[in-house]
Amino acid sequence: MFKTLKRIINWCGDLKSKLYIGFVFSFFSHLFSAMPIMVAAYTIGLLITSIQSGKPFDTKWVLYSFEMIAGLVILRFAFDYMRSKFQEGISYELVAKDRLAIGDALKRVSLGYFEQNSTGNILNSITTGLNVLENMGIRMVDDFIGGYLNFLVVFLCLLCFSPVTALIALAGVVASFLFLLLISRYSTKNAPVETKAGQNLQEAVLEYVHGLPTVKSFGQGGASMQAMKTAARENRDIRLKIEYGFTPANCGHLLMLKIASVALAGAACYLGLTGAMELPIMLMFVFFSFSIFASLEPISDSAHVLSVIDAAMDQIDALKEGNFIDSDGKDIRLSNFDIAFDHVKFGYENGREILKDVTFEIPEKTTTAIVGPSGSGKSTICNLLARFYDVNGGSIKVGGHDVREFTCDSLLSNISMVFQNVYLFNDTIRNNICFGKPDATEQEMIAAAKKARCHEFIMELPDGYDTVIGEGGGTLSGGQKQRISIARAMLKDAPIIILDEATASIDPENEHLIQEAISQLTKGKTIITIAHRLATIENADQILVVDDGRIVQKGTHKELIREKGRYLDFIKVREEAEGWQIK
Ligand code: ATP
């Protein structure tokens, strides 16, 4: 509990001073919310005393007390306003920074990280975890520290008027604190379980939504709902179990405070009736006893929420401090863009070896086609060049520098990738095209779109370049999405292009436009293509034939068709498929 409070305060970093100033305002706000009752009680006490003694009551005192109460109420709201002005913005600022920091961190981890940390887990941390911190973090610290600070002042006041009542109040708070420790211990144990249940639910919902088109096409709604239903049920059961688990301690905490209130009122009455306390003071104490612990009552919730926040902060820290693969990387400016794989060995996390001693060179401004059977390792070669993963043996050099010498940003500034499965963001076409160069001018953006053969269809859309294209580019055809992704790569204008040619058949019109766009994109660049079209393969300066993680043949089309081997077999199959003739 205290560890989490300290953790949240440290999380505030440069904004700590705002937090502390907020505590001062919070303290006065609590104090002024209790004082009107005391004034009212004291006035009633004076009235009763004057009636009892037969002396006339000074009615001016009623006016004074009314003015005092009004003043105190105004002060209470003014201090509360100042507290929120200082404290409320802190979480929003820090959480916004954290979200960006996580986004930045995720760019710098190996893609293997995402195989070990599910999307649901990451999403849960960025949304639910940070939301808890954003909405509750500072409030819990304020409730906790403000609550006890407030009690300290009340305790000192009580001590001045009547040490006995002060000790009763202190005993109540100590007893309630013991229950608080119980809640905290219980919640610390269960908060990670609760978080995990939330992650599982989020993951199941994501999976269900992503799979909806398949669900619909196979008419299997019932089966696919099952995982989500199970996760929802488990989430409900775990939350209920945890809630019921700490309810007794929660009640115990409140009960101790209420018993102390009653004892305090009883002690004040006893002291008043035995003449040890003046009547107005006694009444003030009796009235006050009902609100004296008001600032401590919500703390039982804080103890549980603090444990949930602690678990969320663990997750967020783990994401922010992910295993960066470029911690020692530098910003390197290249003078050439030759690529060299030297005895590269690689296997995915805890898996078998996929690339076995791969060696080849690609001189800059040449085109290399990679061909080979499905699963032979073609995409893996491209992923390693972009350093999505690190090699297990050997080295990969770009422009004479090992890819491990670069920061991820610096390496990827030299590379554009055009994938078969294009991903477009749920944003305007303009922002999707400018993704690789956000500061591009309108003219540059339109020029790239024209070269990528997408300007015409974009202009026919209702909002032109400002058309929002839906998540994953859902409102566009496959060919249109591909051309937009080519425009995006064109605008980035990177010297190395990694291209994964579409295997799926696209209509001839689109195919023709895409080929035109690609030839515009690749002019004068270093190209590495996972090639499927025979025209691309034939025109390449170099062909790498990959089989079972090895380069089994290397050369131009003319050289390779003269050899007996995998390439000739491959071409024959393509020949049959495309009606090609070996030239
Ligand atoms: P295709 O032509 O079908 O796209 P490919 O030649 O590009 O295949 P890769 O995608 O490089 O082949 O895959 C090579 C091997 O690595 C395959 O056996 C595949 O199952 C495995 N593999 C690919 N990605 C991963 C991954 N993320 N984790 C574990 N294994 C993987």
Coordinates of C-alpha atoms and ligand atoms in Angstrom, one line a residue:
M1 CA 0.0 0.0 0.0
F2 CA 2.7 2.5 1.1
K3 CA 4.9 1.2 -1.7
T4 CA 2.3 1.9 -4.3
L5 CA 1.6 5.4 -2.9
K6 CA 5.3 6.1 -3.2
R7 CA 5.4 4.6 -6.6
I8 CA 2.5 6.9 -7.8
I9 CA 4.2 9.9 -6.3
N10 CA 7.5 9.1 -8.0
W11 CA 5.6 8.5 -11.3
C12 CA 4.5 12.2 -11.1
G13 CA 8.2 13.1 -11.8
D14 CA 8.5 16.8 -12.6
L15 CA 4.8 17.4 -11.7
K16 CA 5.4 16.3 -8.0
S17 CA 5.3 19.9 -6.8
K18 CA 1.8 20.3 -8.3
L19 CA 0.7 17.2 -6.4
Y20 CA 2.1 18.5 -3.1
I21 CA 0.5 21.9 -3.5
G22 CA -2.7 20.0 -4.2
F23 CA -2.4 18.2 -0.9
V24 CA -2.2 21.5 1.0
F25 CA -5.4 22.7 -0.7
S26 CA -7.0 19.3 -0.1
F27 CA -6.2 19.5 3.5
F28 CA -7.9 22.9 3.9
S29 CA -10.9 21.7 1.9
H30 CA -11.4 18.8 4.3
L31 CA -10.9 21.1 7.3
F32 CA -13.4 23.7 6.1
S33 CA -16.0 21.1 5.3
A34 CA -15.9 19.9 8.9
M35 CA -15.9 23.3 10.6
P36 CA -19.5 24.5 9.7
I37 CA -20.9 21.7 11.8
M38 CA -18.7 22.7 14.7
V39 CA -19.8 26.3 14.4
A40 CA -23.5 25.4 14.3
A41 CA -23.1 23.0 17.2
Y42 CA -21.3 25.7 19.3
T43 CA -24.0 28.2 18.5
I44 CA -26.8 25.8 19.6
G45 CA -24.7 25.1 22.7
L46 CA -24.6 28.8 23.6
L47 CA -28.3 29.1 23.0
I48 CA -29.1 26.2 25.4
T49 CA -26.7 27.6 28.0
S50 CA -28.3 31.0 27.9
I51 CA -31.8 29.4 28.2
Q52 CA -30.7 27.3 31.1
S53 CA -29.0 30.3 32.9
G54 CA -32.0 32.6 32.1
K55 CA -29.6 35.2 30.6
P56 CA -30.6 36.8 27.3
F57 CA -29.1 35.2 24.2
D58 CA -27.1 37.6 22.0
T59 CA -28.9 37.1 18.7
K60 CA -26.0 38.8 16.9
W61 CA -24.2 35.5 17.5
V62 CA -26.7 33.7 15.2
L63 CA -25.8 36.2 12.4
Y64 CA -22.1 35.8 13.1
S65 CA -22.3 32.0 13.0
F66 CA -24.4 32.1 9.8
E67 CA -21.8 34.4 8.2
M68 CA -19.0 32.1 9.4
I69 CA -20.7 29.0 8.0
A70 CA -21.3 30.7 4.7
G71 CA -17.7 31.8 4.6
L72 CA -16.4 28.3 5.5
V73 CA -18.5 26.7 2.8
I74 CA -17.2 29.1 0.2
L75 CA -13.6 28.5 1.4
R76 CA -14.2 24.8 1.2
F77 CA -15.3 25.0 -2.4
A78 CA -12.5 27.4 -3.3
F79 CA -9.8 25.1 -1.8
D80 CA -11.4 22.1 -3.5
Y81 CA -11.4 24.0 -6.8
M82 CA -7.7 24.8 -6.3
R83 CA -6.9 21.2 -5.4
S84 CA -8.5 19.9 -8.6
K85 CA -6.8 22.7 -10.6
F86 CA -3.4 21.5 -9.4
Q87 CA -3.9 17.8 -9.2
E88 CA -6.5 16.7 -11.8
G89 CA -4.4 17.5 -14.9
I90 CA -1.4 15.5 -13.6
S91 CA -2.7 12.1 -14.5
Y92 CA -3.9 13.1 -17.9
E93 CA -0.6 14.6 -18.9
L94 CA 1.4 11.7 -17.5
V95 CA -0.8 9.0 -19.0
A96 CA -0.7 10.7 -22.4
K97 CA 3.1 10.6 -22.2
D98 CA 3.1 7.0 -21.1
R99 CA 0.9 6.0 -24.0
L100 CA 3.4 7.6 -26.4
A101 CA 6.3 6.1 -24.6
I102 CA 4.8 2.6 -24.9
G103 CA 4.1 3.2 -28.6
D104 CA 7.7 4.3 -29.0
A105 CA 9.0 1.3 -27.0
L106 CA 6.9 -1.2 -29.0
K107 CA 8.7 0.0 -32.2
R108 CA 12.0 -0.9 -30.7
V109 CA 11.4 -4.5 -29.6
S110 CA 11.9 -7.6 -31.6
L111 CA 8.8 -9.0 -33.2
G112 CA 9.4 -12.1 -31.1
Y113 CA 8.2 -10.0 -28.2
F114 CA 4.7 -10.0 -29.6
E115 CA 4.7 -13.7 -29.9
Q116 CA 5.3 -13.9 -26.1
N117 CA 3.1 -11.0 -25.2
S118 CA -0.4 -11.2 -26.7
T119 CA -2.2 -8.3 -28.3
G120 CA -4.8 -8.6 -25.5
N121 CA -2.1 -8.1 -22.9
I122 CA -0.6 -5.1 -24.6
L123 CA -4.0 -3.6 -25.3
N124 CA -5.2 -4.1 -21.7
S125 CA -2.1 -2.3 -20.4
I126 CA -2.5 0.7 -22.7
T127 CA -6.2 1.0 -22.3
T128 CA -7.5 -0.5 -19.0
G129 CA -4.3 -0.3 -17.1
L130 CA -3.5 3.3 -18.0
N131 CA -7.2 4.2 -17.5
V132 CA -7.1 3.0 -13.9
L133 CA -3.9 5.0 -13.3
E134 CA -5.4 8.0 -15.1
N135 CA -8.7 8.1 -13.3
M136 CA -7.8 6.7 -9.8
G137 CA -4.0 7.1 -9.3
I138 CA -3.8 10.7 -8.0
R139 CA -7.2 10.6 -6.4
M140 CA -6.2 7.5 -4.3
V141 CA -3.0 9.2 -3.2
D142 CA -5.0 12.3 -2.3
D143 CA -7.7 10.3 -0.5
F144 CA -5.1 8.4 1.5
I145 CA -2.6 11.1 2.4
G146 CA -5.3 13.9 2.6
G147 CA -7.5 11.6 4.8
Y148 CA -4.8 10.9 7.4
L149 CA -3.4 14.4 7.3
N150 CA -6.9 15.7 8.0
F151 CA -7.3 13.3 10.9
L152 CA -4.0 14.4 12.3
V153 CA -5.2 18.0 12.6
V154 CA -8.5 16.9 14.1
F155 CA -6.7 14.7 16.5
L156 CA -4.5 17.7 17.7
C157 CA -7.6 19.9 18.1
L158 CA -9.3 17.2 20.1
L159 CA -6.2 16.8 22.2
C160 CA -6.3 20.5 23.2
F161 CA -10.0 20.3 24.2
S162 CA -10.2 16.9 25.7
P163 CA -7.3 14.3 25.7
V164 CA -9.8 11.4 26.4
T165 CA -11.8 12.0 23.3
A166 CA -8.6 12.4 21.3
L167 CA -7.4 9.0 22.5
I168 CA -10.8 7.4 21.7
A169 CA -10.5 8.8 18.1
L170 CA -6.9 7.6 17.8
A171 CA -7.8 4.1 19.0
G172 CA -10.6 3.9 16.4
V173 CA -8.3 4.9 13.6
V174 CA -5.6 2.4 14.7
A175 CA -8.1 -0.4 14.8
S176 CA -9.5 0.5 11.4
F177 CA -6.0 0.7 10.0
L178 CA -5.4 -3.0 11.0
F179 CA -8.4 -3.9 8.7
L180 CA -6.9 -1.7 6.0
L181 CA -3.7 -3.8 6.1
L182 CA -5.9 -6.9 5.7
I183 CA -7.6 -5.4 2.7
S184 CA -4.2 -4.4 1.2
R185 CA -2.7 -7.9 1.7
Y186 CA -5.7 -9.6 0.2
S187 CA -5.8 -7.2 -2.8
T188 CA -2.1 -7.4 -3.5
K189 CA -2.5 -11.1 -3.9
N190 CA -5.5 -10.9 -6.1
A191 CA -5.0 -7.8 -8.2
P192 CA -2.7 -9.6 -10.8
V193 CA -5.4 -12.4 -11.0
E194 CA -8.1 -9.7 -11.7
T195 CA -5.8 -8.0 -14.3
K196 CA -5.1 -11.3 -16.0
A197 CA -8.9 -12.0 -16.2
G198 CA -9.4 -8.6 -17.8
Q199 CA -6.6 -9.3 -20.3
N200 CA -8.1 -12.7 -21.2
L201 CA -11.5 -11.1 -21.8
Q202 CA -10.0 -8.4 -24.0
E203 CA -8.1 -11.0 -26.0
A204 CA -11.2 -13.1 -26.5
V205 CA -13.2 -10.1 -27.7
L206 CA -10.4 -9.0 -30.1
E207 CA -10.2 -12.5 -31.5
Y208 CA -14.0 -12.7 -31.9
V209 CA -14.1 -9.3 -33.7
H210 CA -11.2 -10.0 -36.0
G211 CA -12.6 -13.4 -36.9
L212 CA -16.1 -12.1 -37.6
P213 CA -15.9 -12.3 -41.4
T214 CA -14.8 -16.0 -41.1
V215 CA -17.5 -16.6 -38.4
K216 CA -20.2 -15.2 -40.8
S217 CA -18.9 -17.1 -43.8
F218 CA -18.9 -20.4 -42.0
G219 CA -22.0 -19.7 -40.0
Q220 CA -20.2 -20.8 -36.8
G221 CA -21.3 -17.9 -34.5
G222 CA -22.2 -20.3 -31.7
A223 CA -18.8 -22.0 -31.5
S224 CA -16.8 -18.8 -31.9
M225 CA -18.8 -17.0 -29.2
Q226 CA -17.8 -19.7 -26.8
A227 CA -14.3 -18.4 -26.0
M228 CA -15.7 -14.9 -25.4
K229 CA -18.5 -16.3 -23.2
T230 CA -16.1 -18.3 -21.2
A231 CA -13.7 -15.3 -20.7
A232 CA -16.6 -13.1 -19.7
R233 CA -17.9 -15.7 -17.2
E234 CA -14.4 -16.2 -15.7
N235 CA -13.9 -12.4 -15.5
R236 CA -17.2 -12.0 -13.7
D237 CA -16.5 -14.9 -11.3
I238 CA -13.0 -13.7 -10.4
R239 CA -14.2 -10.1 -9.8
L240 CA -17.1 -11.3 -7.6
K241 CA -14.8 -13.6 -5.6
I242 CA -12.4 -10.8 -5.0
E243 CA -15.1 -8.3 -4.1
Y244 CA -16.7 -10.8 -1.6
G245 CA -13.3 -11.6 -0.3
F246 CA -12.4 -8.2 0.9
T247 CA -16.0 -7.2 1.9
P248 CA -15.6 -8.4 5.6
A249 CA -12.3 -6.5 6.1
N250 CA -13.9 -3.5 4.4
C251 CA -16.9 -3.7 6.8
G252 CA -14.5 -4.1 9.7
H253 CA -12.6 -0.9 8.7
L254 CA -15.9 1.1 8.6
L255 CA -17.2 -0.6 11.7
M256 CA -14.1 0.5 13.8
L257 CA -14.6 4.1 12.6
K258 CA -18.3 4.1 13.5
I259 CA -17.7 2.5 16.9
A260 CA -15.1 5.2 17.5
S261 CA -17.6 7.9 16.5
V262 CA -20.2 6.6 18.9
A263 CA -17.6 6.2 21.7
L264 CA -16.5 9.7 21.1
A265 CA -20.0 11.1 21.2
G266 CA -20.7 9.0 24.4
A267 CA -17.5 10.3 26.1
A268 CA -18.4 13.9 25.2
C269 CA -21.9 13.4 26.7
Y270 CA -20.5 11.8 29.8
L271 CA -18.0 14.6 30.3
G272 CA -20.7 17.3 29.6
L273 CA -23.2 15.7 32.0
T274 CA -20.6 15.3 34.8
G275 CA -19.6 19.0 34.3
A276 CA -16.1 18.2 33.0
M277 CA -16.9 19.8 29.7
E278 CA -18.9 22.9 28.9
L279 CA -22.2 22.4 27.1
P280 CA -21.3 24.2 23.9
I281 CA -18.1 22.2 23.6
M282 CA -19.9 18.9 24.4
L283 CA -22.5 19.6 21.7
M284 CA -19.8 20.5 19.2
F285 CA -18.1 17.2 20.0
V286 CA -21.3 15.2 19.6
F287 CA -22.2 16.8 16.3
F288 CA -18.6 16.6 15.1
S289 CA -18.2 12.9 16.0
F290 CA -20.4 12.0 13.0
S291 CA -18.2 13.6 10.5
I292 CA -14.8 13.4 12.1
F293 CA -13.8 10.2 10.2
A294 CA -15.5 11.2 6.9
S295 CA -12.2 11.6 5.2
L296 CA -11.0 8.2 6.3
E297 CA -14.0 6.2 5.3
P298 CA -13.3 6.0 1.5
I299 CA -9.8 4.8 2.2
S300 CA -10.9 1.2 2.4
D301 CA -11.6 1.4 -1.3
S302 CA -8.3 3.1 -1.9
A303 CA -6.4 0.1 -0.4
H304 CA -7.9 -2.2 -3.0
V305 CA -7.7 0.2 -5.9
L306 CA -4.0 0.9 -5.0
S307 CA -3.3 -2.8 -5.4
V308 CA -5.0 -2.8 -8.8
I309 CA -2.9 0.3 -9.7
D310 CA 0.3 -1.4 -8.6
A311 CA -0.4 -4.4 -10.9
A312 CA -1.3 -2.0 -13.8
M313 CA 2.0 -0.1 -13.2
D314 CA 4.0 -3.4 -13.2
Q315 CA 2.5 -4.1 -16.7
I316 CA 3.1 -0.6 -18.0
D317 CA 6.7 -0.6 -16.7
A318 CA 7.3 -3.9 -18.4
L319 CA 6.0 -2.5 -21.7
K320 CA 8.0 0.7 -21.4
E321 CA 11.2 -1.1 -20.5
G322 CA 10.7 -3.8 -23.2
N323 CA 13.8 -5.5 -24.4
F324 CA 14.9 -2.9 -26.9
I325 CA 17.0 -4.4 -29.6
D326 CA 18.6 -1.1 -30.4
S327 CA 19.7 0.1 -27.0
D328 CA 23.3 0.5 -28.2
G329 CA 22.2 1.7 -31.7
K330 CA 23.5 4.8 -33.3
D331 CA 22.1 7.1 -36.0
I332 CA 24.2 6.2 -39.0
R333 CA 24.1 8.0 -42.3
L334 CA 25.0 5.7 -45.2
S335 CA 27.0 6.5 -48.2
N336 CA 26.1 3.4 -50.1
F337 CA 23.3 0.8 -49.8
D338 CA 24.9 -2.5 -50.6
I339 CA 23.4 -5.4 -48.7
A340 CA 25.4 -8.4 -47.5
F341 CA 24.2 -11.5 -45.6
D342 CA 27.2 -13.4 -44.2
H343 CA 26.6 -16.9 -42.9
V344 CA 23.3 -15.9 -41.3
K345 CA 21.6 -18.4 -39.0
F346 CA 18.2 -17.8 -37.5
G347 CA 15.3 -19.5 -35.7
Y348 CA 12.2 -17.9 -34.2
E349 CA 11.9 -17.9 -30.4
N350 CA 12.4 -21.4 -29.0
G351 CA 11.9 -22.9 -32.5
R352 CA 13.9 -24.9 -35.0
E353 CA 16.5 -23.3 -37.2
I354 CA 14.8 -21.6 -40.2
L355 CA 17.8 -20.0 -42.0
K356 CA 20.9 -22.1 -42.2
D357 CA 24.1 -20.4 -43.2
V358 CA 22.6 -17.9 -45.7
T359 CA 25.2 -15.9 -47.6
F360 CA 24.6 -13.4 -50.5
E361 CA 25.3 -9.9 -51.6
I362 CA 23.1 -7.3 -53.2
P363 CA 24.9 -4.4 -54.8
E364 CA 23.1 -1.1 -54.5
K365 CA 20.6 0.0 -57.2
T366 CA 20.1 -3.6 -58.4
T367 CA 17.1 -5.9 -58.2
T368 CA 17.2 -9.2 -56.5
A369 CA 14.4 -11.7 -56.7
I370 CA 14.0 -14.3 -54.0
V371 CA 12.1 -17.4 -55.1
G372 CA 11.5 -20.7 -53.4
P373 CA 8.7 -23.0 -52.0
S374 CA 6.3 -21.8 -49.4
G375 CA 7.9 -21.9 -45.9
S376 CA 11.4 -22.0 -47.3
G377 CA 12.4 -18.7 -45.5
K378 CA 11.9 -15.9 -48.1
S379 CA 9.9 -13.6 -45.8
T380 CA 12.3 -14.4 -42.9
I381 CA 15.2 -13.1 -44.9
C382 CA 13.4 -9.8 -45.5
N383 CA 12.3 -9.6 -41.8
L384 CA 15.9 -9.9 -40.7
L385 CA 17.1 -7.3 -43.2
A386 CA 14.7 -4.8 -41.5
R387 CA 15.9 -6.1 -38.1
F388 CA 12.4 -7.2 -37.0
Y389 CA 14.4 -10.0 -35.4
D390 CA 18.1 -10.5 -34.6
V391 CA 20.1 -13.2 -36.2
N392 CA 21.4 -16.1 -34.1
G393 CA 24.6 -16.4 -36.1
G394 CA 26.5 -14.5 -38.8
S395 CA 25.8 -10.9 -39.8
I396 CA 23.7 -8.7 -42.0
K397 CA 25.3 -5.5 -43.3
V398 CA 23.7 -2.5 -45.0
G399 CA 26.1 0.0 -46.5
G400 CA 29.0 -1.8 -44.8
H401 CA 27.4 -1.4 -41.3
D402 CA 26.0 -4.4 -39.3
V403 CA 22.3 -3.8 -38.8
R404 CA 22.9 -4.1 -35.1
E405 CA 24.9 -0.9 -35.1
F406 CA 21.8 1.2 -36.1
T407 CA 18.9 2.4 -34.0
C408 CA 15.7 0.9 -35.4
D409 CA 14.6 4.3 -36.7
S410 CA 17.9 5.0 -38.4
L411 CA 18.0 1.6 -40.1
L412 CA 14.3 1.7 -41.2
S413 CA 14.7 5.3 -42.6
N414 CA 16.6 3.5 -45.4
I415 CA 14.0 0.9 -46.1
S416 CA 10.5 0.9 -47.5
M417 CA 8.4 -2.3 -47.3
V418 CA 5.5 -3.1 -49.5
F419 CA 3.6 -6.1 -48.2
Q420 CA 1.0 -8.4 -49.9
N421 CA -1.3 -7.8 -47.0
V422 CA -1.5 -4.1 -46.9
Y423 CA -2.4 -2.5 -43.6
L424 CA -3.9 1.0 -43.9
F425 CA -4.9 3.0 -40.8
N426 CA -8.4 4.1 -39.9
D427 CA -7.6 7.6 -41.0
T428 CA -7.7 9.8 -44.1
I429 CA -6.1 8.7 -47.3
R430 CA -3.8 11.8 -47.0
N431 CA -2.5 10.7 -43.6
N432 CA -2.1 7.1 -44.8
I433 CA 0.0 8.2 -47.7
C434 CA 2.0 10.7 -45.6
F435 CA 2.7 8.1 -42.9
G436 CA 6.3 7.7 -43.8
K437 CA 6.9 11.4 -44.3
P438 CA 4.4 13.4 -42.2
D439 CA 5.9 16.7 -43.2
A440 CA 5.3 16.1 -47.0
T441 CA 3.7 19.0 -48.9
E442 CA 0.4 18.6 -50.7
Q443 CA 2.2 18.7 -54.0
E444 CA 4.6 15.9 -53.0
M445 CA 1.8 13.8 -51.7
I446 CA -0.3 14.2 -54.9
A447 CA 2.8 13.5 -57.1
A448 CA 3.4 10.2 -55.2
A449 CA -0.3 9.3 -55.6
K450 CA -0.2 10.0 -59.3
K451 CA 3.0 7.9 -59.8
A452 CA 1.4 5.1 -57.8
R453 CA -1.6 5.3 -60.1
C454 CA -4.1 6.0 -57.3
H455 CA -4.8 9.7 -57.8
E456 CA -7.7 9.1 -60.2
F457 CA -9.7 6.8 -58.0
I458 CA -9.0 8.9 -54.9
M459 CA -10.5 12.0 -56.7
E460 CA -13.6 10.0 -57.4
L461 CA -14.2 9.4 -53.7
P462 CA -16.6 11.8 -51.9
D463 CA -14.0 13.5 -49.8
G464 CA -11.0 12.9 -52.1
Y465 CA -7.7 12.7 -50.1
D466 CA -9.7 13.5 -46.9
T467 CA -11.8 10.3 -47.2
V468 CA -11.5 8.2 -44.1
I469 CA -10.9 4.6 -45.2
G470 CA -11.9 2.5 -42.1
E471 CA -9.9 0.2 -40.0
G472 CA -7.4 -1.8 -42.1
G473 CA -8.5 0.1 -45.2
G474 CA -11.8 -1.8 -45.1
T475 CA -13.6 0.4 -47.5
L476 CA -11.1 0.0 -50.4
S477 CA -10.5 -2.9 -52.8
G478 CA -7.3 -5.0 -52.5
G479 CA -5.7 -3.4 -55.6
Q480 CA -6.6 0.2 -54.4
K481 CA -5.1 -0.5 -51.0
Q482 CA -1.9 -1.9 -52.6
R483 CA -1.5 1.2 -54.7
I484 CA -2.0 3.5 -51.7
S485 CA 0.7 1.5 -49.9
I486 CA 3.0 2.0 -52.9
A487 CA 2.3 5.8 -52.8
R488 CA 3.2 5.7 -49.1
A489 CA 6.5 4.0 -49.9
M490 CA 7.1 6.3 -52.8
L491 CA 6.7 9.4 -50.6
K492 CA 9.1 8.0 -48.1
D493 CA 11.6 7.6 -50.9
A494 CA 13.9 5.1 -49.1
P495 CA 16.9 3.8 -51.1
I496 CA 16.1 0.2 -50.3
I497 CA 12.8 -1.4 -51.2
I498 CA 11.5 -4.7 -49.9
L499 CA 8.7 -5.9 -51.9
D500 CA 6.4 -8.9 -51.3
E501 CA 4.6 -9.6 -54.6
A502 CA 1.0 -10.5 -54.4
T503 CA 0.3 -14.1 -54.9
A504 CA -3.5 -13.7 -54.9
S505 CA -4.8 -13.1 -58.4
I506 CA -5.8 -9.5 -59.0
D507 CA -7.9 -8.5 -62.0
P508 CA -5.8 -7.6 -65.0
E509 CA -6.7 -3.9 -64.9
N510 CA -5.5 -3.6 -61.3
E511 CA -2.5 -5.9 -61.9
H512 CA -1.4 -3.6 -64.7
L513 CA -1.8 -0.5 -62.6
I514 CA 0.1 -2.1 -59.7
Q515 CA 2.9 -3.1 -61.9
E516 CA 3.1 0.4 -63.3
A517 CA 3.2 1.8 -59.8
I518 CA 5.9 -0.6 -58.7
S519 CA 8.1 0.2 -61.6
Q520 CA 7.8 3.9 -60.7
L521 CA 8.6 3.1 -57.0
T522 CA 11.6 1.0 -57.7
K523 CA 13.4 3.2 -60.2
G524 CA 17.1 3.6 -59.2
K525 CA 16.7 1.8 -55.9
T526 CA 18.1 -1.3 -54.3
I527 CA 15.3 -3.8 -54.6
I528 CA 14.8 -7.1 -52.9
T529 CA 11.6 -8.8 -54.0
I530 CA 9.8 -12.0 -52.9
A531 CA 8.9 -12.7 -56.5
H532 CA 6.0 -14.7 -57.8
R533 CA 5.5 -13.2 -61.3
L534 CA 7.7 -14.6 -63.9
A535 CA 8.3 -11.1 -65.5
T536 CA 9.8 -9.8 -62.3
I537 CA 12.0 -12.9 -61.9
E538 CA 13.2 -12.8 -65.4
N539 CA 14.2 -9.1 -65.3
A540 CA 16.0 -9.3 -61.9
D541 CA 19.7 -8.7 -61.8
Q542 CA 20.1 -11.6 -59.4
I543 CA 17.9 -14.5 -58.4
L544 CA 18.3 -16.2 -55.0
V545 CA 16.7 -19.6 -54.9
V546 CA 15.8 -20.5 -51.3
D547 CA 15.0 -24.0 -50.2
D548 CA 14.6 -25.2 -46.6
G549 CA 16.5 -22.1 -45.2
R550 CA 19.5 -22.3 -47.6
I551 CA 20.4 -20.4 -50.8
V552 CA 20.6 -23.4 -53.1
Q553 CA 21.1 -21.4 -56.4
K554 CA 22.2 -17.9 -57.2
G555 CA 22.4 -16.1 -60.6
T556 CA 20.5 -14.5 -63.4
H557 CA 17.5 -16.1 -65.1
K558 CA 19.6 -17.0 -68.1
E559 CA 22.3 -18.6 -66.0
L560 CA 19.9 -20.5 -63.8
I561 CA 17.8 -22.1 -66.6
R562 CA 20.9 -23.6 -67.9
E563 CA 21.5 -25.5 -64.6
K564 CA 19.4 -28.5 -63.6
G565 CA 18.0 -27.7 -60.1
R566 CA 15.2 -26.1 -58.0
Y567 CA 15.0 -23.0 -60.2
L568 CA 14.3 -25.0 -63.4
D569 CA 11.7 -27.0 -61.6
F570 CA 10.1 -23.8 -60.2
I571 CA 10.0 -22.2 -63.6
K572 CA 8.4 -25.2 -65.1
V573 CA 5.6 -25.1 -62.6
R574 CA 5.2 -21.4 -63.1
E575 CA 5.2 -22.0 -66.9
E576 CA 2.3 -24.4 -66.6
A577 CA 0.5 -22.0 -64.3
E578 CA 1.0 -18.9 -66.4
G579 CA 1.4 -20.4 -69.8
W580 CA 5.0 -19.2 -69.9
Q581 CA 7.8 -20.2 -72.3
I582 CA 11.4 -20.5 -71.1
K583 CA 13.5 -18.0 -73.1
Ligands
ATP1 P1 5.6 -18.2 -48.0 O1 6.0 -18.2 -49.5 O2 4.5 -19.2 -47.8 O3 5.2 -16.8 -47.5 P2 8.3 -18.1 -46.9 O4 9.2 -18.7 -47.8 O5 8.2 -16.6 -46.9 O6 6.8 -18.7 -47.1 P3 8.7 -17.8 -44.1 O7 7.5 -17.0 -43.9 O8 10.0 -17.1 -44.1 O9 8.6 -18.6 -45.4 O10 8.7 -18.9 -43.0 C1 9.8 -19.8 -42.9 C2 9.5 -20.8 -41.8 O11 9.5 -20.1 -40.6 C3 8.2 -21.5 -41.9 O12 8.3 -22.8 -41.5 C4 7.3 -20.8 -40.9 O13 6.4 -21.7 -40.3 C5 8.3 -20.3 -39.9 N1 7.8 -19.0 -39.3 C6 7.5 -17.9 -40.0 N2 7.2 -16.9 -39.1 C7 7.3 -17.4 -37.9 C8 7.0 -16.9 -36.6 N3 6.7 -15.6 -36.4 N4 7.2 -17.7 -35.5 C9 7.6 -19.0 -35.7 N5 7.9 -19.6 -36.9 C10 7.7 -18.8 -38.0

